[in-house]
mmCIF file of C-alpha atoms in Angstrom:
data_model
loop_
_atom_site.group_PDB
_atom_site.id
_atom_site.type_symbol
_atom_site.label_atom_id
_atom_site.label_comp_id
_atom_site.label_asym_id
_atom_site.label_seq_id
_atom_site.Cartn_x
_atom_site.Cartn_y
_atom_site.Cartn_z
ATOM 1 C CA UNK A 641 77.589 107.069 33.456
ATOM 2 C CA UNK A 642 74.091 106.581 34.032
ATOM 3 C CA UNK A 643 72.764 109.189 33.410
ATOM 4 C CA UNK A 644 69.617 110.851 35.914
ATOM 5 C CA UNK A 645 66.382 110.232 36.025
ATOM 6 C CA UNK A 646 65.728 114.072 36.048
ATOM 7 C CA UNK A 647 66.004 116.081 33.246
ATOM 8 C CA UNK A 648 69.517 116.795 32.667
ATOM 9 C CA UNK A 649 71.299 120.720 34.237
ATOM 10 C CA UNK A 650 72.911 121.172 29.929
ATOM 11 C CA UNK A 651 72.275 119.945 27.635
ATOM 12 C CA UNK A 652 75.954 120.205 25.364
ATOM 13 C CA UNK A 653 74.967 120.273 21.364
ATOM 14 C CA UNK A 654 78.093 120.096 19.784
ATOM 15 C CA UNK A 655 77.925 120.184 15.760
ATOM 16 C CA UNK A 656 80.303 118.359 14.037
ATOM 17 C CA UNK A 657 82.152 118.268 10.384
ATOM 18 C CA UNK A 658 84.835 116.829 8.922
ATOM 19 C CA UNK A 659 86.615 117.545 12.424
ATOM 20 C CA UNK A 660 88.031 113.756 12.828
ATOM 21 C CA UNK A 661 91.683 115.678 14.258
ATOM 22 C CA UNK A 662 89.601 117.498 17.086
ATOM 23 C CA UNK A 663 87.032 115.498 18.142
ATOM 24 C CA UNK A 664 88.067 113.580 20.847
ATOM 25 C CA UNK A 665 90.464 116.251 22.381
ATOM 26 C CA UNK A 666 86.379 118.126 22.319
ATOM 27 C CA UNK A 667 84.936 115.147 23.867
ATOM 28 C CA UNK A 668 86.792 114.265 26.086
ATOM 29 C CA UNK A 669 86.797 118.002 27.989
ATOM 30 C CA UNK A 670 82.968 117.353 27.983
ATOM 31 C CA UNK A 671 82.061 113.430 29.351
ATOM 32 C CA UNK A 672 84.854 114.837 31.944
ATOM 33 C CA UNK A 673 82.914 117.790 33.849
ATOM 34 C CA UNK A 674 82.868 117.797 37.116
ATOM 35 C CA UNK A 675 79.202 119.239 37.063
ATOM 36 C CA UNK A 676 77.975 115.407 35.847
ATOM 37 C CA UNK A 677 74.325 115.831 35.884
ATOM 38 C CA UNK A 678 74.622 117.259 31.975
ATOM 39 C CA UNK A 679 73.282 115.335 28.316
ATOM 40 C CA UNK A 680 76.218 115.883 25.506
ATOM 41 C CA UNK A 681 74.462 116.208 22.210
ATOM 42 C CA UNK A 682 76.345 115.491 18.765
ATOM 43 C CA UNK A 683 74.760 116.043 16.286
ATOM 44 C CA UNK A 684 77.107 114.873 12.913
ATOM 45 C CA UNK A 685 76.376 116.824 10.199
ATOM 46 C CA UNK A 686 76.406 114.094 7.002
ATOM 47 C CA UNK A 687 80.332 114.452 7.404
ATOM 48 C CA UNK A 688 82.544 112.715 4.848
ATOM 49 C CA UNK A 689 85.402 111.532 7.744
ATOM 50 C CA UNK A 690 85.559 109.411 9.626
ATOM 51 C CA UNK A 691 83.272 111.235 13.115
ATOM 52 C CA UNK A 692 80.095 109.087 12.007
ATOM 53 C CA UNK A 693 81.710 106.168 13.171
ATOM 54 C CA UNK A 694 83.521 108.231 16.079
ATOM 55 C CA UNK A 695 80.050 109.782 17.401
ATOM 56 C CA UNK A 696 78.508 106.043 17.950
ATOM 57 C CA UNK A 697 81.733 105.354 19.211
ATOM 58 C CA UNK A 698 81.623 107.616 22.486
ATOM 59 C CA UNK A 699 77.796 107.417 22.924
ATOM 60 C CA UNK A 700 78.891 103.896 23.916
ATOM 61 C CA UNK A 701 80.860 105.585 26.349
ATOM 62 C CA UNK A 702 78.372 106.579 28.306
ATOM 63 C CA UNK A 703 75.009 106.529 28.461
ATOM 64 C CA UNK A 704 74.634 110.271 28.815
ATOM 65 C CA UNK A 705 75.635 111.040 25.631
ATOM 66 C CA UNK A 706 73.339 111.448 22.335
ATOM 67 C CA UNK A 707 73.378 110.562 18.764
ATOM 68 C CA UNK A 708 71.709 111.977 16.099
ATOM 69 C CA UNK A 709 73.222 111.892 12.133
ATOM 70 C CA UNK A 710 71.979 113.872 9.706
ATOM 71 C CA UNK A 711 72.672 115.317 5.741
ATOM 72 C CA UNK A 712 74.571 118.611 5.829
ATOM 73 C CA UNK A 713 72.832 121.790 6.717
ATOM 74 C CA UNK A 714 75.555 123.139 8.084
ATOM 75 C CA UNK A 715 75.835 125.120 11.299
ATOM 76 C CA UNK A 716 73.442 126.840 12.238
ATOM 77 C CA UNK A 717 70.727 123.781 11.956
ATOM 78 C CA UNK A 718 73.195 121.004 12.967
ATOM 79 C CA UNK A 719 71.938 123.539 16.408
ATOM 80 C CA UNK A 720 68.363 123.194 15.584
ATOM 81 C CA UNK A 721 68.604 119.447 15.480
ATOM 82 C CA UNK A 722 70.107 118.989 18.905
ATOM 83 C CA UNK A 723 67.656 121.659 20.273
ATOM 84 C CA UNK A 724 64.819 119.870 19.268
ATOM 85 C CA UNK A 725 65.781 116.705 21.105
ATOM 86 C CA UNK A 726 67.422 118.934 24.039
ATOM 87 C CA UNK A 727 65.955 118.122 27.589
ATOM 88 C CA UNK A 728 67.830 120.329 29.536
ATOM 89 C CA UNK A 729 67.239 122.972 32.308
ATOM 90 C CA UNK A 730 70.230 125.341 30.313
ATOM 91 C CA UNK A 731 71.728 124.662 26.925
ATOM 92 C CA UNK A 732 75.200 125.608 25.570
ATOM 93 C CA UNK A 733 76.909 124.941 22.283
ATOM 94 C CA UNK A 734 80.507 124.213 22.143
ATOM 95 C CA UNK A 735 82.360 123.556 18.517
ATOM 96 C CA UNK A 736 83.930 120.153 18.124
ATOM 97 C CA UNK A 737 87.342 121.940 16.819
ATOM 98 C CA UNK A 738 87.187 123.464 20.322
ATOM 99 C CA UNK A 739 86.909 122.013 23.827
ATOM 100 C CA UNK A 740 86.456 123.695 27.275
ATOM 101 C CA UNK A 741 87.862 123.345 30.766
ATOM 102 C CA UNK A 742 86.095 120.702 33.271
ATOM 103 C CA UNK A 743 84.399 122.802 35.438
ATOM 104 C CA UNK A 744 83.382 124.935 32.732
ATOM 105 C CA UNK A 745 79.084 123.775 33.545
ATOM 106 C CA UNK A 746 78.796 123.672 36.818
ATOM 107 C CA UNK A 747 80.103 127.219 37.141
ATOM 108 C CA UNK A 748 77.515 128.581 34.482
ATOM 109 C CA UNK A 749 75.220 126.481 36.081
ATOM 110 C CA UNK A 750 75.572 126.961 39.435
ATOM 111 C CA UNK A 751 75.637 131.306 39.193
ATOM 112 C CA UNK A 752 72.649 130.811 37.153
ATOM 113 C CA UNK A 753 70.834 129.127 39.756
ATOM 114 C CA UNK A 754 71.984 130.998 42.912
ATOM 115 C CA UNK A 755 71.005 134.592 40.561
ATOM 116 C CA UNK A 756 68.293 133.351 38.753
ATOM 117 C CA UNK A 757 69.574 134.132 35.088
ATOM 118 C CA UNK A 758 67.835 133.332 31.832
ATOM 119 C CA UNK A 759 72.221 133.307 30.031
ATOM 120 C CA UNK A 760 75.593 133.159 31.872
ATOM 121 C CA UNK A 761 77.944 134.029 29.949
ATOM 122 C CA UNK A 762 81.677 134.144 30.337
ATOM 123 C CA UNK A 763 85.214 134.734 29.036
ATOM 124 C CA UNK A 764 87.199 132.803 26.549
ATOM 125 C CA UNK A 765 90.704 131.947 25.047
ATOM 126 C CA UNK A 766 91.190 131.898 21.468
ATOM 127 C CA UNK A 767 93.975 130.285 20.583
ATOM 128 C CA UNK A 768 96.345 130.462 17.177
ATOM 129 C CA UNK A 769 97.417 127.611 14.909
ATOM 130 C CA UNK A 770 100.657 128.023 17.187
ATOM 131 C CA UNK A 771 98.469 127.426 19.940
ATOM 132 C CA UNK A 772 99.565 130.875 21.206
ATOM 133 C CA UNK A 773 96.115 132.371 23.518
ATOM 134 C CA UNK A 774 94.928 135.379 24.876
ATOM 135 C CA UNK A 775 92.159 135.425 26.816
ATOM 136 C CA UNK A 776 89.455 137.492 26.388
ATOM 137 C CA UNK A 777 85.190 139.001 27.467
ATOM 138 C CA UNK A 778 86.447 138.138 31.515
ATOM 139 C CA UNK A 779 83.653 140.245 32.968
ATOM 140 C CA UNK A 780 82.729 140.654 36.340
ATOM 141 C CA UNK A 781 78.816 142.340 35.880
ATOM 142 C CA UNK A 782 75.010 141.138 35.466
ATOM 143 C CA UNK A 783 72.433 142.914 33.377
ATOM 144 C CA UNK A 784 68.798 143.058 34.204
ATOM 145 C CA UNK A 785 65.802 144.720 32.019
ATOM 146 C CA UNK A 786 66.185 147.159 29.901
ATOM 147 C CA UNK A 787 70.142 147.208 30.523
ATOM 148 C CA UNK A 788 69.704 143.811 28.453
ATOM 149 C CA UNK A 789 69.490 145.743 25.176
ATOM 150 C CA UNK A 790 72.058 148.193 26.226
ATOM 151 C CA UNK A 791 74.049 144.881 26.663
ATOM 152 C CA UNK A 792 72.629 143.585 22.904
ATOM 153 C CA UNK A 793 73.981 146.807 21.396
ATOM 154 C CA UNK A 794 77.056 146.499 23.114
ATOM 155 C CA UNK A 795 77.339 142.670 21.243
ATOM 156 C CA UNK A 796 76.835 144.351 18.511
ATOM 157 C CA UNK A 797 79.302 147.151 18.735
ATOM 158 C CA UNK A 798 81.477 147.879 20.710
ATOM 159 C CA UNK A 799 84.975 150.292 20.363
ATOM 160 C CA UNK A 800 86.987 148.796 22.658
ATOM 161 C CA UNK A 801 89.606 146.714 22.805
ATOM 162 C CA UNK A 802 89.011 143.291 21.247
ATOM 163 C CA UNK A 803 89.829 141.663 25.417
ATOM 164 C CA UNK A 804 86.488 143.528 26.584
ATOM 165 C CA UNK A 805 84.060 143.101 24.335
ATOM 166 C CA UNK A 806 81.196 141.220 24.887
ATOM 167 C CA UNK A 807 81.991 138.288 22.269
ATOM 168 C CA UNK A 808 78.426 137.393 20.588
ATOM 169 C CA UNK A 809 79.401 133.643 19.589
ATOM 170 C CA UNK A 810 77.193 131.160 21.346
ATOM 171 C CA UNK A 811 79.690 129.216 22.604
ATOM 172 C CA UNK A 812 80.562 130.628 26.433
ATOM 173 C CA UNK A 813 77.096 130.938 27.875
ATOM 174 C CA UNK A 814 74.232 128.609 28.625
ATOM 175 C CA UNK A 815 71.062 129.355 27.868
ATOM 176 C CA UNK A 816 68.246 128.824 29.461
ATOM 177 C CA UNK A 817 65.818 126.617 27.692
ATOM 178 C CA UNK A 818 62.790 127.295 28.262
ATOM 179 C CA UNK A 819 62.444 130.732 27.079
ATOM 180 C CA UNK A 820 63.867 129.052 23.726
ATOM 181 C CA UNK A 821 60.652 126.617 23.862
ATOM 182 C CA UNK A 822 57.878 129.282 24.327
ATOM 183 C CA UNK A 823 59.279 131.341 21.619
ATOM 184 C CA UNK A 824 60.502 129.075 18.808
ATOM 185 C CA UNK A 825 64.212 130.718 19.035
ATOM 186 C CA UNK A 826 66.587 128.230 16.462
ATOM 187 C CA UNK A 827 69.268 129.484 14.296
ATOM 188 C CA UNK A 828 68.478 130.056 10.943
ATOM 189 C CA UNK A 829 71.473 128.693 8.272
ATOM 190 C CA UNK A 830 74.709 130.253 8.324
ATOM 191 C CA UNK A 831 74.487 129.710 4.457
ATOM 192 C CA UNK A 832 72.331 132.212 3.613
ATOM 193 C CA UNK A 833 72.878 135.237 6.540
ATOM 194 C CA UNK A 834 76.117 136.266 8.005
ATOM 195 C CA UNK A 835 76.609 135.821 11.411
ATOM 196 C CA UNK A 836 74.103 133.789 12.808
ATOM 197 C CA UNK A 837 74.590 133.769 16.169
ATOM 198 C CA UNK A 838 73.996 137.795 16.537
ATOM 199 C CA UNK A 839 70.040 137.274 15.109
ATOM 200 C CA UNK A 840 70.092 134.341 17.811
ATOM 201 C CA UNK A 841 70.735 136.637 20.275
ATOM 202 C CA UNK A 842 69.073 139.246 18.506
ATOM 203 C CA UNK A 843 65.775 137.488 19.090
ATOM 204 C CA UNK A 844 66.385 135.709 22.634
ATOM 205 C CA UNK A 845 67.894 138.499 24.771
ATOM 206 C CA UNK A 846 65.119 141.053 25.286
ATOM 207 C CA UNK A 847 63.486 137.617 25.814
ATOM 208 C CA UNK A 848 65.560 137.797 29.242
ATOM 209 C CA UNK A 849 65.300 139.450 32.396
ATOM 210 C CA UNK A 850 68.848 139.085 34.245
ATOM 211 C CA UNK A 851 72.315 137.803 32.500
ATOM 212 C CA UNK A 852 75.421 137.267 33.711
ATOM 213 C CA UNK A 853 79.185 137.320 33.328
ATOM 214 C CA UNK A 854 81.543 135.414 35.815
ATOM 215 C CA UNK A 855 84.937 136.614 35.320
ATOM 216 C CA UNK A 856 86.482 133.169 34.705
ATOM 217 C CA UNK A 857 87.774 131.855 31.222
ATOM 218 C CA UNK A 858 87.176 128.514 30.475
ATOM 219 C CA UNK A 859 85.649 127.641 26.691
ATOM 220 C CA UNK A 860 89.241 127.220 24.067
ATOM 221 C CA UNK A 861 88.306 129.155 21.007
ATOM 222 C CA UNK A 862 90.956 126.952 18.440
ATOM 223 C CA UNK A 863 91.893 128.340 15.259
ATOM 224 C CA UNK A 864 91.126 125.750 12.881
ATOM 225 C CA UNK A 865 92.658 126.665 8.945
ATOM 226 C CA UNK A 866 90.148 123.271 8.088
ATOM 227 C CA UNK A 867 87.243 124.967 8.933
ATOM 228 C CA UNK A 868 84.338 126.159 7.709
ATOM 229 C CA UNK A 869 83.950 129.457 9.040
ATOM 230 C CA UNK A 870 87.908 130.151 7.589
ATOM 231 C CA UNK A 871 87.556 128.917 4.032
ATOM 232 C CA UNK A 872 87.902 131.385 0.845
ATOM 233 C CA UNK A 873 85.836 134.419 0.056
ATOM 234 C CA UNK A 874 82.664 133.191 -1.076
ATOM 235 C CA UNK A 875 80.457 135.639 -3.426
ATOM 236 C CA UNK A 876 77.686 134.953 -2.316
ATOM 237 C CA UNK A 877 78.858 136.186 1.101
ATOM 238 C CA UNK A 878 77.899 139.914 -0.171
ATOM 239 C CA UNK A 879 74.313 139.146 -0.594
ATOM 240 C CA UNK A 880 74.252 137.033 3.183
ATOM 241 C CA UNK A 881 75.976 140.396 5.487
ATOM 242 C CA UNK A 882 73.331 142.160 3.266
ATOM 243 C CA UNK A 883 70.454 139.811 5.025
ATOM 244 C CA UNK A 884 71.895 140.324 7.713
ATOM 245 C CA UNK A 885 71.259 144.406 8.007
ATOM 246 C CA UNK A 886 67.697 143.517 6.722
ATOM 247 C CA UNK A 887 67.065 140.770 9.107
ATOM 248 C CA UNK A 888 68.621 142.853 12.488
ATOM 249 C CA UNK A 889 66.160 145.572 11.298
ATOM 250 C CA UNK A 890 62.906 143.386 11.016
ATOM 251 C CA UNK A 891 64.393 142.514 14.471
ATOM 252 C CA UNK A 892 64.968 144.937 16.492
ATOM 253 C CA UNK A 893 61.422 146.997 15.075
ATOM 254 C CA UNK A 894 59.816 144.182 16.221
ATOM 255 C CA UNK A 895 61.044 143.975 19.777
ATOM 256 C CA UNK A 896 60.925 147.622 20.045
ATOM 257 C CA UNK A 897 64.443 148.478 20.240
ATOM 258 C CA UNK A 898 65.580 151.575 17.816
ATOM 259 C CA UNK A 899 67.758 153.076 20.008
ATOM 260 C CA UNK A 900 69.880 149.621 18.822
ATOM 261 C CA UNK A 901 69.421 151.307 15.004
ATOM 262 C CA UNK A 902 72.755 153.011 15.172
ATOM 263 C CA UNK A 903 74.322 149.424 16.380
ATOM 264 C CA UNK A 904 72.798 147.949 13.138
ATOM 265 C CA UNK A 905 74.091 149.775 10.814
ATOM 266 C CA UNK A 906 77.561 149.987 12.532
ATOM 267 C CA UNK A 907 77.643 146.010 13.342
ATOM 268 C CA UNK A 908 77.169 145.634 9.480
ATOM 269 C CA UNK A 909 79.573 148.954 8.492
ATOM 270 C CA UNK A 910 82.115 146.831 10.321
ATOM 271 C CA UNK A 911 81.260 142.901 8.596
ATOM 272 C CA UNK A 912 81.233 144.594 5.202
ATOM 273 C CA UNK A 913 84.032 146.722 5.362
ATOM 274 C CA UNK A 914 86.151 144.142 7.877
ATOM 275 C CA UNK A 915 84.650 141.365 6.187
ATOM 276 C CA UNK A 916 83.364 141.187 2.538
ATOM 277 C CA UNK A 917 85.813 143.779 1.316
ATOM 278 C CA UNK A 918 87.901 142.726 2.822
ATOM 279 C CA UNK A 919 87.370 139.178 1.539
ATOM 280 C CA UNK A 920 87.323 140.386 -1.861
ATOM 281 C CA UNK A 921 90.009 142.194 -2.358
ATOM 282 C CA UNK A 922 92.752 139.822 -0.412
ATOM 283 C CA UNK A 923 90.991 136.753 -3.346
ATOM 284 C CA UNK A 924 92.689 135.013 -5.958
ATOM 285 C CA UNK A 925 89.958 136.511 -8.342
ATOM 286 C CA UNK A 926 90.974 138.459 -10.944
ATOM 287 C CA UNK A 927 91.522 142.567 -11.009
ATOM 288 C CA UNK A 928 88.238 143.295 -12.716
ATOM 289 C CA UNK A 929 86.234 140.698 -10.916
ATOM 290 C CA UNK A 930 87.245 142.451 -7.801
ATOM 291 C CA UNK A 931 86.463 145.088 -9.136
ATOM 292 C CA UNK A 932 82.904 143.751 -10.052
ATOM 293 C CA UNK A 933 82.156 142.000 -6.960
ATOM 294 C CA UNK A 934 83.461 145.705 -4.655
ATOM 295 C CA UNK A 935 80.452 147.777 -6.703
ATOM 296 C CA UNK A 936 78.523 145.388 -6.133
ATOM 297 C CA UNK A 937 78.524 146.134 -2.191
ATOM 298 C CA UNK A 938 79.171 149.302 -2.386
ATOM 299 C CA UNK A 939 76.227 149.947 -4.916
ATOM 300 C CA UNK A 940 73.422 148.134 -1.977
ATOM 301 C CA UNK A 941 70.109 149.640 -2.303
ATOM 302 C CA UNK A 942 70.009 150.112 1.399
ATOM 303 C CA UNK A 943 72.757 152.385 2.361
ATOM 304 C CA UNK A 944 70.303 154.536 2.542
ATOM 305 C CA UNK A 945 69.100 153.106 5.560
ATOM 306 C CA UNK A 946 71.989 152.152 7.027
ATOM 307 C CA UNK A 947 74.130 155.760 7.049
ATOM 308 C CA UNK A 948 70.553 156.982 8.591
ATOM 309 C CA UNK A 949 71.335 156.876 11.631
ATOM 310 C CA UNK A 950 74.804 157.663 11.853
ATOM 311 C CA UNK A 951 74.871 161.446 10.292
ATOM 312 C CA UNK A 952 75.890 163.782 12.554
ATOM 313 C CA UNK A 953 76.887 161.024 15.815
ATOM 314 C CA UNK A 954 80.802 161.251 16.117
ATOM 315 C CA UNK A 955 81.766 157.494 15.004
ATOM 316 C CA UNK A 956 85.163 155.575 15.276
ATOM 317 C CA UNK A 957 88.067 156.471 12.547
ATOM 318 C CA UNK A 958 87.496 152.891 11.060
ATOM 319 C CA UNK A 959 83.945 152.933 10.553
ATOM 320 C CA UNK A 960 84.316 156.278 9.946
ATOM 321 C CA UNK A 961 86.304 155.770 6.999
ATOM 322 C CA UNK A 962 84.481 152.508 5.301
ATOM 323 C CA UNK A 963 81.609 154.803 5.841
ATOM 324 C CA UNK A 964 83.806 156.688 2.858
ATOM 325 C CA UNK A 965 84.968 153.973 0.832
ATOM 326 C CA UNK A 966 81.367 152.778 0.627
ATOM 327 C CA UNK A 967 79.777 156.604 -0.200
ATOM 328 C CA UNK A 968 82.591 157.363 -3.329
ATOM 329 C CA UNK A 969 82.930 153.462 -4.115
ATOM 330 C CA UNK A 970 85.919 154.601 -3.833
ATOM 331 C CA UNK A 971 87.530 151.203 -4.922
ATOM 332 C CA UNK A 972 90.355 152.193 -5.883
ATOM 333 C CA UNK A 973 92.252 153.428 -2.573
ATOM 334 C CA UNK A 974 89.989 150.222 -0.583
ATOM 335 C CA UNK A 975 92.379 148.337 -2.945
ATOM 336 C CA UNK A 976 95.072 150.445 -1.987
ATOM 337 C CA UNK A 977 94.639 150.744 1.389
ATOM 338 C CA UNK A 978 94.122 146.983 1.739
ATOM 339 C CA UNK A 979 97.202 146.219 -0.394
ATOM 340 C CA UNK A 980 99.917 148.898 1.968
ATOM 341 C CA UNK A 981 97.827 146.935 4.974
ATOM 342 C CA UNK A 982 98.153 143.635 4.407
ATOM 343 C CA UNK A 983 100.827 143.174 1.633
ATOM 344 C CA UNK A 984 103.056 145.646 2.606
ATOM 345 C CA UNK A 985 102.413 145.323 6.440
ATOM 346 C CA UNK A 986 102.090 142.568 7.141
ATOM 347 C CA UNK A 987 98.704 142.597 8.884
ATOM 348 C CA UNK A 988 96.548 139.490 9.414
ATOM 349 C CA UNK A 989 94.309 138.908 7.152
ATOM 350 C CA UNK A 990 92.239 138.044 9.584
ATOM 351 C CA UNK A 991 92.536 141.145 11.729
ATOM 352 C CA UNK A 992 89.671 143.731 11.399
ATOM 353 C CA UNK A 993 91.138 147.101 10.769
#
């Protein structure tokens, strides 16, 4: 496939690490997009399997493909490496163990041009290990000006049913690249901060004039038990979640988005309850270590600042329960409830209570 002399309409950035079983499936859906004028940037993040060679083979097949080989630094920095060489009018991000439908980028790009949008989102299919799919975030709506701040707040925290929640992940949208470049918007490392995607959106969305969501689902997110994002709990996530809260707090001050303080607090509480504490209590570490690390979470020095915007505010029961556990450092109640919910009732550990 020959490449247009003009800059491509969309640059698709594909970070790659240890996904040789899935890479061909992902790439086949990208090279066969009905939007032909694209570039595909494969970022080999120091993958230890056959992915580096597979990347080079794909580049031989299609001149629209660029390959970057770099040392392993994680997903966020791999995306940055792709952004540094991207030349498309818009950029998109695809995880290499997922795949897209062939009309995805044609629809997203044509919508962006027709409606002069800085971002266009679509829905997505969530596929479990058994291949069963559910469809999420299928909305027909646009947001302009200050409405975008409310959109960002709902992205941080929304008590709607999951299928209607605004997705904070990067892979179901295209983003106007010149806004990224003019404002030097880049990803932070997920090894240092929990949820680099919401940080990216918090930097980027306030710079936009219009965002659009199309009522179609193109992206297929495939839960992969071997994925780096689904490994056993790591103690570093405690500090990473705290850094997320502090970073988002700084950004809403910088952009004067003070109405989002409660959204940031609820996001943080949700992550602490649903990721950090859950990860500790369902891990294989000893009971003594679970007590130790839960108390490290409960004793975070920033909790008073977190809780301040929630004072006298009615919040959902799950969040109220999390606030109660943290305020009272209720380790034993926390432990017994999680054992009951996940071990006795048999809820999935990826369900968010």
